[in-house]
PDB file of C-alpha atoms in Angstrom:
ATOM      1  CA  MET A   1      43.739 120.904  39.721  1.00 39.00           C
ATOM      2  CA  GLU A   2      46.996 121.044  37.979  1.00 43.00           C
ATOM      3  CA  ARG A   3      49.258 122.361  40.310  1.00 46.00           C
ATOM      4  CA  VAL A   4      49.565 119.565  42.947  1.00 46.00           C
ATOM      5  CA  TRP A   5      50.990 116.306  41.650  1.00 45.00           C
ATOM      6  CA  ASN A   6      48.993 114.405  39.616  1.00 49.00           C
ATOM      7  CA  SER A   7      46.061 115.996  41.443  1.00 65.00           C
ATOM      8  CA  GLY A   8      46.300 114.070  44.216  1.00 89.00           C
ATOM      9  CA  LYS A   9      45.794 114.449  48.210  1.00 96.00           C
ATOM     10  CA  VAL A  10      47.631 116.394  50.722  1.00 98.00           C
ATOM     11  CA  ILE A  11      48.490 115.148  54.272  1.00 98.00           C
ATOM     12  CA  VAL A  12      48.709 118.083  56.680  1.00 98.00           C
ATOM     13  CA  THR A  13      49.875 117.804  60.528  1.00 98.00           C
ATOM     14  CA  GLY A  14      49.149 120.059  63.116  1.00 97.00           C
ATOM     15  CA  ALA A  15      46.226 120.929  60.971  1.00 97.00           C
ATOM     16  CA  ALA A  16      43.340 122.384  62.965  1.00 96.00           C
ATOM     17  CA  SER A  17      44.917 125.633  63.910  1.00 93.00           C
ATOM     18  CA  GLY A  18      47.634 128.563  62.931  1.00 93.00           C
ATOM     19  CA  ILE A  19      49.731 127.553  60.208  1.00 95.00           C
ATOM     20  CA  GLY A  20      48.169 124.218  59.717  1.00 96.00           C
ATOM     21  CA  LYS A  21      44.442 125.648  59.071  1.00 96.00           C
ATOM     22  CA  ALA A  22      45.756 128.387  56.777  1.00 96.00           C
ATOM     23  CA  ILE A  23      47.413 125.148  54.412  1.00 97.00           C
ATOM     24  CA  VAL A  24      44.371 123.297  54.454  1.00 97.00           C
ATOM     25  CA  ASN A  25      42.558 126.302  53.547  1.00 96.00           C
ATOM     26  CA  HIS A  26      44.597 127.135  50.755  1.00 96.00           C
ATOM     27  CA  CYS A  27      45.112 123.510  49.134  1.00 96.00           C
ATOM     28  CA  LEU A  28      41.102 123.404  49.506  1.00 94.00           C
ATOM     29  CA  GLN A  29      40.926 126.297  47.454  1.00 93.00           C
ATOM     30  CA  GLU A  30      43.537 124.709  44.876  1.00 92.00           C
ATOM     31  CA  GLN A  31      40.633 122.233  44.510  1.00 91.00           C
ATOM     32  CA  THR A  32      42.960 119.737  46.139  1.00 94.00           C
ATOM     33  CA  ALA A  33      41.994 117.125  48.576  1.00 96.00           C
ATOM     34  CA  VAL A  34      43.516 116.953  52.284  1.00 97.00           C
ATOM     35  CA  ILE A  35      44.029 114.574  54.965  1.00 98.00           C
ATOM     36  CA  ALA A  36      44.414 117.034  58.446  1.00 98.00           C
ATOM     37  CA  CYS A  37      45.676 115.279  61.302  1.00 98.00           C
ATOM     38  CA  ASP A  38      45.691 116.769  64.546  1.00 98.00           C
ATOM     39  CA  ILE A  39      46.112 115.502  68.164  1.00 97.00           C
ATOM     40  CA  LYS A  40      42.989 117.585  69.428  1.00 96.00           C
ATOM     41  CA  GLU A  41      39.319 116.141  68.084  1.00 96.00           C
ATOM     42  CA  ASP A  42      37.148 119.110  69.063  1.00 96.00           C
ATOM     43  CA  ALA A  43      39.641 121.460  67.202  1.00 96.00           C
ATOM     44  CA  LEU A  44      39.547 118.715  63.700  1.00 96.00           C
ATOM     45  CA  TYR A  45      35.793 119.405  64.380  1.00 95.00           C
ATOM     46  CA  ASP A  46      36.182 122.757  64.140  1.00 95.00           C
ATOM     47  CA  LEU A  47      38.119 122.802  61.516  1.00 95.00           C
ATOM     48  CA  LYS A  48      35.914 120.909  59.297  1.00 93.00           C
ATOM     49  CA  GLN A  49      33.123 123.133  60.115  1.00 93.00           C
ATOM     50  CA  SER A  50      34.897 126.007  59.420  1.00 92.00           C
ATOM     51  CA  MET A  51      35.615 125.042  55.806  1.00 89.00           C
ATOM     52  CA  GLY A  52      32.112 124.416  55.211  1.00 80.00           C
ATOM     53  CA  GLY A  53      32.221 120.886  55.719  1.00 68.00           C
ATOM     54  CA  LYS A  54      33.588 120.130  52.581  1.00 78.00           C
ATOM     55  CA  GLU A  55      33.987 116.467  51.038  1.00 85.00           C
ATOM     56  CA  ARG A  56      37.547 117.001  49.967  1.00 93.00           C
ATOM     57  CA  LEU A  57      38.719 117.714  53.525  1.00 96.00           C
ATOM     58  CA  TYR A  58      39.189 114.618  55.581  1.00 97.00           C
ATOM     59  CA  THR A  59      40.114 114.768  59.247  1.00 97.00           C
ATOM     60  CA  TYR A  60      41.925 112.109  61.573  1.00 98.00           C
ATOM     61  CA  ARG A  61      42.841 112.332  65.079  1.00 98.00           C
ATOM     62  CA  LEU A  62      46.306 111.247  66.222  1.00 98.00           C
ATOM     63  CA  ASP A  63      49.590 111.708  68.223  1.00 98.00           C
ATOM     64  CA  ILE A  64      52.397 112.182  65.953  1.00 98.00           C
ATOM     65  CA  SER A  65      55.054 111.506  68.201  1.00 98.00           C
ATOM     66  CA  LYS A  66      53.788 108.073  68.822  1.00 98.00           C
ATOM     67  CA  TYR A  67      55.309 105.579  66.233  1.00 98.00           C
ATOM     68  CA  GLU A  68      52.569 103.027  66.268  1.00 98.00           C
ATOM     69  CA  GLU A  69      49.878 105.689  65.723  1.00 98.00           C
ATOM     70  CA  VAL A  70      51.748 107.019  62.618  1.00 98.00           C
ATOM     71  CA  GLU A  71      52.381 103.256  61.312  1.00 98.00           C
ATOM     72  CA  LYS A  72      48.194 102.938  61.939  1.00 98.00           C
ATOM     73  CA  PHE A  73      47.444 106.001  59.942  1.00 98.00           C
ATOM     74  CA  PHE A  74      49.657 105.048  56.906  1.00 98.00           C
ATOM     75  CA  GLU A  75      47.716 102.029  56.763  1.00 97.00           C
ATOM     76  CA  TYR A  76      44.662 104.015  56.483  1.00 98.00           C
ATOM     77  CA  VAL A  77      46.117 105.890  53.863  1.00 97.00           C
ATOM     78  CA  THR A  78      47.339 103.371  52.013  1.00 96.00           C
ATOM     79  CA  GLU A  79      43.660 101.775  51.999  1.00 96.00           C
ATOM     80  CA  GLU A  80      41.556 104.853  51.710  1.00 96.00           C
ATOM     81  CA  HIS A  81      43.563 107.432  49.753  1.00 96.00           C
ATOM     82  CA  PRO A  82      46.166 105.550  47.695  1.00 95.00           C
ATOM     83  CA  ASP A  83      46.405 108.846  45.464  1.00 95.00           C
ATOM     84  CA  THR A  84      47.823 110.478  48.387  1.00 97.00           C
ATOM     85  CA  ASN A  85      51.257 112.561  46.752  1.00 96.00           C
ATOM     86  CA  GLY A  86      51.896 115.259  49.501  1.00 97.00           C
ATOM     87  CA  LEU A  87      52.980 115.589  52.762  1.00 98.00           C
ATOM     88  CA  VAL A  88      53.437 119.195  54.991  1.00 98.00           C
ATOM     89  CA  ASN A  89      55.152 118.386  58.207  1.00 98.00           C
ATOM     90  CA  ASN A  90      53.957 121.237  60.072  1.00 98.00           C
ATOM     91  CA  ALA A  91      52.974 120.202  63.825  1.00 97.00           C
ATOM     92  CA  GLY A  92      55.278 121.433  66.436  1.00 96.00           C
ATOM     93  CA  ILE A  93      55.167 122.750  69.928  1.00 95.00           C
ATOM     94  CA  TYR A  94      57.215 126.138  71.408  1.00 93.00           C
ATOM     95  CA  LEU A  95      57.378 126.182  75.327  1.00 94.00           C
ATOM     96  CA  ALA A  96      58.855 129.571  75.700  1.00 91.00           C
ATOM     97  CA  LYS A  97      61.912 128.567  77.834  1.00 94.00           C
ATOM     98  CA  ASN A  98      65.575 129.119  78.649  1.00 94.00           C
ATOM     99  CA  ILE A  99      67.326 125.987  78.431  1.00 97.00           C
ATOM    100  CA  MET A 100      68.327 126.234  81.817  1.00 97.00           C
ATOM    101  CA  GLN A 101      64.985 125.747  82.690  1.00 97.00           C
ATOM    102  CA  TYR A 102      63.758 122.892  80.970  1.00 97.00           C
ATOM    103  CA  GLU A 103      63.303 119.523  82.741  1.00 98.00           C
ATOM    104  CA  PRO A 104      64.023 115.982  81.030  1.00 98.00           C
ATOM    105  CA  GLU A 105      60.464 115.436  79.805  1.00 98.00           C
ATOM    106  CA  GLU A 106      60.076 118.673  78.448  1.00 98.00           C
ATOM    107  CA  ILE A 107      62.854 118.255  76.277  1.00 98.00           C
ATOM    108  CA  ASP A 108      61.612 114.716  75.497  1.00 98.00           C
ATOM    109  CA  ARG A 109      58.364 115.652  74.575  1.00 98.00           C
ATOM    110  CA  VAL A 110      59.482 118.882  72.465  1.00 98.00           C
ATOM    111  CA  LEU A 111      61.880 116.377  70.601  1.00 98.00           C
ATOM    112  CA  ASP A 112      59.415 114.162  70.113  1.00 98.00           C
ATOM    113  CA  ILE A 113      56.842 116.072  68.453  1.00 98.00           C
ATOM    114  CA  ASN A 114      59.065 118.656  66.677  1.00 98.00           C
ATOM    115  CA  ILE A 115      61.430 116.013  65.052  1.00 98.00           C
ATOM    116  CA  LYS A 116      60.327 112.655  65.724  1.00 98.00           C
ATOM    117  CA  GLY A 117      56.850 113.111  64.459  1.00 98.00           C
ATOM    118  CA  ALA A 118      58.283 114.858  60.867  1.00 98.00           C
ATOM    119  CA  VAL A 119      60.389 111.474  60.898  1.00 98.00           C
ATOM    120  CA  TYR A 120      57.869 109.004  61.284  1.00 98.00           C
ATOM    121  CA  PHE A 121      55.696 110.713  58.894  1.00 98.00           C
ATOM    122  CA  SER A 122      58.551 111.198  56.296  1.00 98.00           C
ATOM    123  CA  LYS A 123      59.563 107.420  56.730  1.00 98.00           C
ATOM    124  CA  PHE A 124      55.893 105.844  55.943  1.00 98.00           C
ATOM    125  CA  PHE A 125      54.948 108.514  53.091  1.00 98.00           C
ATOM    126  CA  GLY A 126      58.629 107.717  51.248  1.00 97.00           C
ATOM    127  CA  LYS A 127      57.385 104.110  51.710  1.00 96.00           C
ATOM    128  CA  CYS A 128      54.169 104.539  50.282  1.00 94.00           C
ATOM    129  CA  LEU A 129      55.515 106.345  47.585  1.00 95.00           C
ATOM    130  CA  PHE A 130      58.996 105.735  46.343  1.00 90.00           C
ATOM    131  CA  GLU A 131      58.676 101.628  46.487  1.00 85.00           C
ATOM    132  CA  SER A 132      56.261 102.019  43.645  1.00 89.00           C
ATOM    133  CA  LYS A 133      58.149 105.226  41.934  1.00 93.00           C
ATOM    134  CA  ARG A 134      55.442 107.601  42.416  1.00 94.00           C
ATOM    135  CA  ARG A 135      56.212 111.288  42.121  1.00 96.00           C
ATOM    136  CA  GLY A 136      55.251 113.340  45.574  1.00 97.00           C
ATOM    137  CA  SER A 137      56.532 116.094  47.431  1.00 97.00           C
ATOM    138  CA  ILE A 138      57.300 116.744  51.204  1.00 98.00           C
ATOM    139  CA  VAL A 139      57.455 120.533  52.706  1.00 98.00           C
ATOM    140  CA  ASN A 140      58.461 120.828  56.131  1.00 98.00           C
ATOM    141  CA  LEU A 141      57.831 123.704  58.306  1.00 98.00           C
ATOM    142  CA  SER A 142      60.918 125.019  60.305  1.00 97.00           C
ATOM    143  CA  SER A 143      61.796 128.247  61.638  1.00 94.00           C
ATOM    144  CA  VAL A 144      64.441 131.342  61.333  1.00 90.00           C
ATOM    145  CA  SER A 145      65.096 129.789  64.584  1.00 89.00           C
ATOM    146  CA  ALA A 146      66.826 127.287  63.256  1.00 93.00           C
ATOM    147  CA  LEU A 147      69.324 129.494  61.430  1.00 89.00           C
ATOM    148  CA  ASP A 148      69.573 132.683  63.260  1.00 86.00           C
ATOM    149  CA  GLY A 149      68.975 130.757  66.646  1.00 88.00           C
ATOM    150  CA  SER A 150      66.365 130.837  69.427  1.00 89.00           C
ATOM    151  CA  THR A 151      65.432 132.251  72.868  1.00 90.00           C
ATOM    152  CA  ASP A 152      64.411 128.354  73.486  1.00 94.00           C
ATOM    153  CA  ALA A 153      67.003 126.550  72.498  1.00 97.00           C
ATOM    154  CA  ILE A 154      65.223 123.578  72.302  1.00 97.00           C
ATOM    155  CA  TYR A 155      62.624 124.832  70.006  1.00 96.00           C
ATOM    156  CA  GLY A 156      65.895 125.935  67.865  1.00 96.00           C
ATOM    157  CA  LEU A 157      67.458 122.702  67.868  1.00 97.00           C
ATOM    158  CA  SER A 158      64.128 120.839  66.555  1.00 98.00           C
ATOM    159  CA  LYS A 159      63.573 123.468  63.657  1.00 97.00           C
ATOM    160  CA  ALA A 160      67.555 122.842  62.743  1.00 98.00           C
ATOM    161  CA  ALA A 161      67.013 119.378  62.967  1.00 98.00           C
ATOM    162  CA  LEU A 162      63.977 119.879  60.243  1.00 98.00           C
ATOM    163  CA  ILE A 163      66.580 121.439  58.002  1.00 98.00           C
ATOM    164  CA  GLY A 164      69.068 118.742  58.345  1.00 98.00           C
ATOM    165  CA  LEU A 165      66.093 116.236  57.921  1.00 98.00           C
ATOM    166  CA  THR A 166      64.698 118.126  54.450  1.00 98.00           C
ATOM    167  CA  LYS A 167      68.627 117.818  53.069  1.00 98.00           C
ATOM    168  CA  SER A 168      68.772 114.041  53.734  1.00 98.00           C
ATOM    169  CA  CYS A 169      65.557 113.310  52.658  1.00 98.00           C
ATOM    170  CA  ALA A 170      65.729 114.838  49.321  1.00 98.00           C
ATOM    171  CA  ILE A 171      68.937 112.529  48.885  1.00 98.00           C
ATOM    172  CA  ASN A 172      66.910 109.366  49.805  1.00 97.00           C
ATOM    173  CA  TYR A 173      63.663 109.886  48.260  1.00 97.00           C
ATOM    174  CA  SER A 174      65.449 110.991  44.743  1.00 96.00           C
ATOM    175  CA  PRO A 175      63.990 111.300  41.815  1.00 96.00           C
ATOM    176  CA  TYR A 176      60.525 110.408  42.751  1.00 96.00           C
ATOM    177  CA  ILE A 177      59.968 112.747  46.079  1.00 97.00           C
ATOM    178  CA  ARG A 178      61.045 116.106  46.341  1.00 98.00           C
ATOM    179  CA  VAL A 179      61.725 117.385  50.014  1.00 98.00           C
ATOM    180  CA  ASN A 180      61.566 121.384  50.758  1.00 98.00           C
ATOM    181  CA  ALA A 181      61.352 123.697  54.080  1.00 98.00           C
ATOM    182  CA  VAL A 182      60.047 126.861  54.748  1.00 97.00           C
ATOM    183  CA  ALA A 183      61.477 128.781  57.416  1.00 95.00           C
ATOM    184  CA  PRO A 184      59.407 131.715  58.478  1.00 93.00           C
ATOM    185  CA  THR A 185      59.854 134.821  60.394  1.00 84.00           C
ATOM    186  CA  ILE A 186      57.584 135.402  63.384  1.00 79.00           C
ATOM    187  CA  VAL A 187      53.940 134.680  62.249  1.00 79.00           C
ATOM    188  CA  GLN A 188      51.331 136.211  63.495  1.00 72.00           C
ATOM    189  CA  THR A 189      49.790 132.949  65.269  1.00 73.00           C
ATOM    190  CA  PRO A 190      49.119 131.975  69.191  1.00 69.00           C
ATOM    191  CA  MET A 191      52.046 130.173  69.729  1.00 68.00           C
ATOM    192  CA  MET A 192      54.317 132.833  68.387  1.00 66.00           C
ATOM    193  CA  SER A 193      52.715 135.192  70.607  1.00 71.00           C
ATOM    194  CA  GLN A 194      54.861 133.243  73.446  1.00 75.00           C
ATOM    195  CA  ILE A 195      58.248 134.877  71.902  1.00 75.00           C
ATOM    196  CA  PRO A 196      59.734 137.419  74.241  1.00 76.00           C
ATOM    197  CA  ALA A 197      58.869 141.250  73.608  1.00 77.00           C
ATOM    198  CA  TRP A 198      62.154 142.177  73.142  1.00 75.00           C
ATOM    199  CA  ARG A 199      63.181 139.316  70.592  1.00 75.00           C
ATOM    200  CA  VAL A 200      60.022 140.066  68.623  1.00 73.00           C
ATOM    201  CA  GLU A 201      61.242 143.525  68.215  1.00 76.00           C
ATOM    202  CA  GLU A 202      64.922 142.425  67.492  1.00 77.00           C
ATOM    203  CA  TYR A 203      63.146 140.621  64.503  1.00 73.00           C
ATOM    204  CA  LEU A 204      61.261 143.027  63.193  1.00 75.00           C
ATOM    205  CA  ALA A 205      63.591 145.724  63.817  1.00 75.00           C
ATOM    206  CA  ASN A 206      65.877 143.667  60.817  1.00 76.00           C
ATOM    207  CA  GLU A 207      63.458 143.212  58.609  1.00 79.00           C
ATOM    208  CA  LEU A 208      63.402 145.007  55.314  1.00 83.00           C
ATOM    209  CA  ILE A 209      59.951 144.592  54.255  1.00 87.00           C
ATOM    210  CA  ASP A 210      57.513 145.991  56.959  1.00 84.00           C
ATOM    211  CA  THR A 211      54.674 143.813  55.845  1.00 87.00           C
ATOM    212  CA  PRO A 212      53.791 141.521  58.837  1.00 87.00           C
ATOM    213  CA  VAL A 213      54.065 137.631  57.640  1.00 89.00           C
ATOM    214  CA  LEU A 214      50.806 136.224  58.085  1.00 92.00           C
ATOM    215  CA  PRO A 215      49.709 132.471  58.131  1.00 94.00           C
ATOM    216  CA  GLU A 216      48.162 132.551  54.831  1.00 96.00           C
ATOM    217  CA  ASP A 217      51.953 134.132  53.656  1.00 95.00           C
ATOM    218  CA  VAL A 218      53.209 130.668  54.487  1.00 96.00           C
ATOM    219  CA  ALA A 219      50.709 128.920  52.913  1.00 97.00           C
ATOM    220  CA  ASP A 220      51.066 130.242  49.691  1.00 97.00           C
ATOM    221  CA  THR A 221      54.926 129.237  49.947  1.00 97.00           C
ATOM    222  CA  VAL A 222      53.744 125.694  50.953  1.00 98.00           C
ATOM    223  CA  VAL A 223      50.892 125.305  48.045  1.00 97.00           C
ATOM    224  CA  PHE A 224      53.965 126.528  45.565  1.00 97.00           C
ATOM    225  CA  LEU A 225      56.289 123.954  46.847  1.00 97.00           C
ATOM    226  CA  LEU A 226      53.687 120.995  46.418  1.00 97.00           C
ATOM    227  CA  SER A 227      53.078 122.108  42.955  1.00 95.00           C
ATOM    228  CA  GLU A 228      54.793 121.406  39.828  1.00 93.00           C
ATOM    229  CA  LYS A 229      55.671 125.043  39.393  1.00 95.00           C
ATOM    230  CA  ALA A 230      58.344 123.948  41.866  1.00 96.00           C
ATOM    231  CA  LYS A 231      59.616 120.894  39.957  1.00 96.00           C
ATOM    232  CA  HIS A 232      63.169 121.949  39.824  1.00 97.00           C
ATOM    233  CA  TYR A 233      63.262 122.624  43.952  1.00 98.00           C
ATOM    234  CA  THR A 234      64.492 119.855  46.371  1.00 98.00           C
ATOM    235  CA  GLY A 235      66.485 119.963  49.373  1.00 98.00           C
ATOM    236  CA  ALA A 236      65.889 123.532  49.719  1.00 98.00           C
ATOM    237  CA  THR A 237      65.093 125.852  52.634  1.00 97.00           C
ATOM    238  CA  PHE A 238      62.720 128.830  51.862  1.00 96.00           C
ATOM    239  CA  ASP A 239      63.557 132.247  53.829  1.00 92.00           C
ATOM    240  CA  LEU A 240      60.359 133.604  54.615  1.00 90.00           C
ATOM    241  CA  ASN A 241      61.510 136.162  56.609  1.00 86.00           C
ATOM    242  CA  ASN A 242      61.192 139.762  55.165  1.00 82.00           C
ATOM    243  CA  GLY A 243      64.776 139.825  54.458  1.00 84.00           C
ATOM    244  CA  GLY A 244      65.591 139.890  58.008  1.00 79.00           C
ATOM    245  CA  TYR A 245      68.333 137.417  57.788  1.00 76.00           C
ATOM    246  CA  LEU A 246      70.185 137.340  54.533  1.00 76.00           C
ATOM    247  CA  ARG A 247      71.977 134.322  53.605  1.00 74.00           C
TER     248      ARG A 247
END
């Protein structure tokens, strides 16, 4: 494989379903080994089986919102997969609530997973590569809601924070690690089915392209950003929204 940095391994969080699963599949098709992380052990097992139990797929169960678990994971990566050079911060949750309905513990849960998890992974991944001046790439999964707002304000906040994290890490890790974000519109996954019907209609009515965005489409963009073909991009956000919101 020539497209990903030095043919190394890629870490994908939230890898067992939806967009994460599509990213894992695309990386494997490109002959790139993947370390798939998810909180659901049974879903990781199903992922492995659905990919034909491929030798290039490694699975690791952890809660990305727990700093100690992420630290332990990167000890494993350093020892067992020192050639890792790609990270996709994909894991996230969407509670589909109005901000007035949120309880304090729910706010903490969304921000811990959607923001802190990406921060923890970015920190330890950066330490693995930056100090030894190794080249690599981070891709953060944001959302159109980061740029246009969301009916779930806490989710929108968390996705906007990822764009800020992307830009800042691009500066911090220059020139060795490229850091970019992908901000998809509504994607046909179980999580996105929770969006209110009126909001879905609004999104679709604004789109200039009438082809639905699928998890595989997002994965195409992510794999491009991991690859040498994107070697001149860092600190950028890629709007995957069918032209629905022009900037």
